[in-house]
């Protein structure tokens, strides 16, 4: 049963106001990308009401997902390590 579900972080991005995360998900044989967008409050992330999440077909390119994120949060940079 442990092989039924998989959640792998692909990339994370941030700017002064937002944090975005792309995860590759697998549930059984179904695979897809999940994009989370969270509002930042100072150096912390607000996990409350400001969370937005979007699901994309596994055939979407990372470039497409990055352009989607840019439309939602504006210019961003790739976050390094544990940076949020």
PDB file of C-alpha atoms in Angstrom:
ATOM      1  CA  UNK A   1       0.000   0.000   0.000  1.00  0.00           C
ATOM      2  CA  UNK A   2       2.935   2.389   0.490  1.00  0.00           C
ATOM      3  CA  UNK A   3       3.405   2.535  -3.300  1.00  0.00           C
ATOM      4  CA  UNK A   4      -0.159   3.785  -3.781  1.00  0.00           C
ATOM      5  CA  UNK A   5       0.591   7.470  -3.035  1.00  0.00           C
ATOM      6  CA  UNK A   6       3.632   9.595  -3.882  1.00  0.00           C
ATOM      7  CA  UNK A   7       4.251  13.322  -3.424  1.00  0.00           C
ATOM      8  CA  UNK A   8       7.551  14.723  -4.759  1.00  0.00           C
ATOM      9  CA  UNK A   9       8.624  18.371  -4.651  1.00  0.00           C
ATOM     10  CA  UNK A  10       9.710  19.514  -8.109  1.00  0.00           C
ATOM     11  CA  UNK A  11      10.477  23.208  -7.533  1.00  0.00           C
ATOM     12  CA  UNK A  12       9.719  26.130  -5.263  1.00  0.00           C
ATOM     13  CA  UNK A  13       9.600  29.829  -6.055  1.00  0.00           C
ATOM     14  CA  UNK A  14       9.177  33.019  -4.066  1.00  0.00           C
ATOM     15  CA  UNK A  15       8.983  36.771  -4.187  1.00  0.00           C
ATOM     16  CA  UNK A  16       8.312  39.372  -1.471  1.00  0.00           C
ATOM     17  CA  UNK A  17       4.601  38.529  -1.234  1.00  0.00           C
ATOM     18  CA  UNK A  18       4.194  34.867  -2.246  1.00  0.00           C
ATOM     19  CA  UNK A  19       5.654  31.391  -2.077  1.00  0.00           C
ATOM     20  CA  UNK A  20       4.817  28.837  -4.805  1.00  0.00           C
ATOM     21  CA  UNK A  21       5.478  25.112  -4.850  1.00  0.00           C
ATOM     22  CA  UNK A  22       5.214  22.566  -7.675  1.00  0.00           C
ATOM     23  CA  UNK A  23       4.679  18.974  -6.577  1.00  0.00           C
ATOM     24  CA  UNK A  24       4.492  15.876  -8.746  1.00  0.00           C
ATOM     25  CA  UNK A  25       1.731  13.662  -7.370  1.00  0.00           C
ATOM     26  CA  UNK A  26       0.851  10.055  -7.951  1.00  0.00           C
ATOM     27  CA  UNK A  27      -2.206   8.283  -6.599  1.00  0.00           C
ATOM     28  CA  UNK A  28      -2.326   4.716  -7.853  1.00  0.00           C
ATOM     29  CA  UNK A  29      -1.640   4.949 -11.573  1.00  0.00           C
ATOM     30  CA  UNK A  30      -2.814   8.576 -11.895  1.00  0.00           C
ATOM     31  CA  UNK A  31      -0.038  11.197 -12.067  1.00  0.00           C
ATOM     32  CA  UNK A  32      -0.430  14.977 -12.070  1.00  0.00           C
ATOM     33  CA  UNK A  33       1.227  18.224 -10.994  1.00  0.00           C
ATOM     34  CA  UNK A  34      -0.093  20.228  -8.098  1.00  0.00           C
ATOM     35  CA  UNK A  35       0.783  23.922  -7.685  1.00  0.00           C
ATOM     36  CA  UNK A  36       0.393  25.591  -4.298  1.00  0.00           C
ATOM     37  CA  UNK A  37       0.505  29.368  -3.913  1.00  0.00           C
ATOM     38  CA  UNK A  38       0.765  30.773  -0.397  1.00  0.00           C
ATOM     39  CA  UNK A  39       0.895  34.342   0.835  1.00  0.00           C
ATOM     40  CA  UNK A  40       3.936  35.431   2.836  1.00  0.00           C
ATOM     41  CA  UNK A  41       3.699  37.482   6.012  1.00  0.00           C
ATOM     42  CA  UNK A  42       7.197  38.831   6.549  1.00  0.00           C
ATOM     43  CA  UNK A  43       9.515  35.827   6.513  1.00  0.00           C
ATOM     44  CA  UNK A  44       6.725  33.373   7.341  1.00  0.00           C
ATOM     45  CA  UNK A  45       4.140  31.659   5.172  1.00  0.00           C
ATOM     46  CA  UNK A  46       0.436  32.056   5.933  1.00  0.00           C
ATOM     47  CA  UNK A  47      -0.958  28.513   5.698  1.00  0.00           C
ATOM     48  CA  UNK A  48      -4.447  29.761   6.532  1.00  0.00           C
ATOM     49  CA  UNK A  49      -7.017  31.269   4.213  1.00  0.00           C
ATOM     50  CA  UNK A  50      -4.528  32.594   1.657  1.00  0.00           C
ATOM     51  CA  UNK A  51      -3.625  29.158   0.240  1.00  0.00           C
ATOM     52  CA  UNK A  52      -4.492  28.511  -3.404  1.00  0.00           C
ATOM     53  CA  UNK A  53      -3.974  25.167  -5.112  1.00  0.00           C
ATOM     54  CA  UNK A  54      -4.224  24.108  -8.736  1.00  0.00           C
ATOM     55  CA  UNK A  55      -4.017  20.728 -10.458  1.00  0.00           C
ATOM     56  CA  UNK A  56      -2.409  20.204 -13.878  1.00  0.00           C
ATOM     57  CA  UNK A  57      -2.046  17.292 -16.261  1.00  0.00           C
ATOM     58  CA  UNK A  58       1.252  15.440 -15.940  1.00  0.00           C
ATOM     59  CA  UNK A  59       1.986  16.287 -19.596  1.00  0.00           C
ATOM     60  CA  UNK A  60       2.272  20.023 -18.802  1.00  0.00           C
ATOM     61  CA  UNK A  61       5.821  21.306 -19.055  1.00  0.00           C
ATOM     62  CA  UNK A  62       7.571  22.944 -16.118  1.00  0.00           C
ATOM     63  CA  UNK A  63       7.879  26.066 -18.303  1.00  0.00           C
ATOM     64  CA  UNK A  64       4.078  26.163 -18.638  1.00  0.00           C
ATOM     65  CA  UNK A  65       3.674  25.791 -14.868  1.00  0.00           C
ATOM     66  CA  UNK A  66       6.211  28.552 -14.269  1.00  0.00           C
ATOM     67  CA  UNK A  67       4.338  30.873 -16.641  1.00  0.00           C
ATOM     68  CA  UNK A  68       1.110  30.090 -14.776  1.00  0.00           C
ATOM     69  CA  UNK A  69       2.778  30.939 -11.470  1.00  0.00           C
ATOM     70  CA  UNK A  70       4.127  34.191 -12.946  1.00  0.00           C
ATOM     71  CA  UNK A  71       0.584  35.176 -13.992  1.00  0.00           C
ATOM     72  CA  UNK A  72      -0.621  34.543 -10.439  1.00  0.00           C
ATOM     73  CA  UNK A  73       2.171  36.100  -8.342  1.00  0.00           C
ATOM     74  CA  UNK A  74       4.251  38.243 -10.706  1.00  0.00           C
ATOM     75  CA  UNK A  75       8.031  38.067 -11.023  1.00  0.00           C
ATOM     76  CA  UNK A  76       9.670  35.435  -8.835  1.00  0.00           C
ATOM     77  CA  UNK A  77      12.938  33.667  -8.188  1.00  0.00           C
ATOM     78  CA  UNK A  78      13.709  30.045  -7.498  1.00  0.00           C
ATOM     79  CA  UNK A  79      14.052  29.409  -3.770  1.00  0.00           C
ATOM     80  CA  UNK A  80      17.150  27.565  -2.576  1.00  0.00           C
ATOM     81  CA  UNK A  81      17.278  24.830   0.085  1.00  0.00           C
ATOM     82  CA  UNK A  82      14.925  25.439   3.026  1.00  0.00           C
ATOM     83  CA  UNK A  83      14.278  29.050   2.056  1.00  0.00           C
ATOM     84  CA  UNK A  84      10.650  30.095   2.029  1.00  0.00           C
TER      85      UNK A  84
END
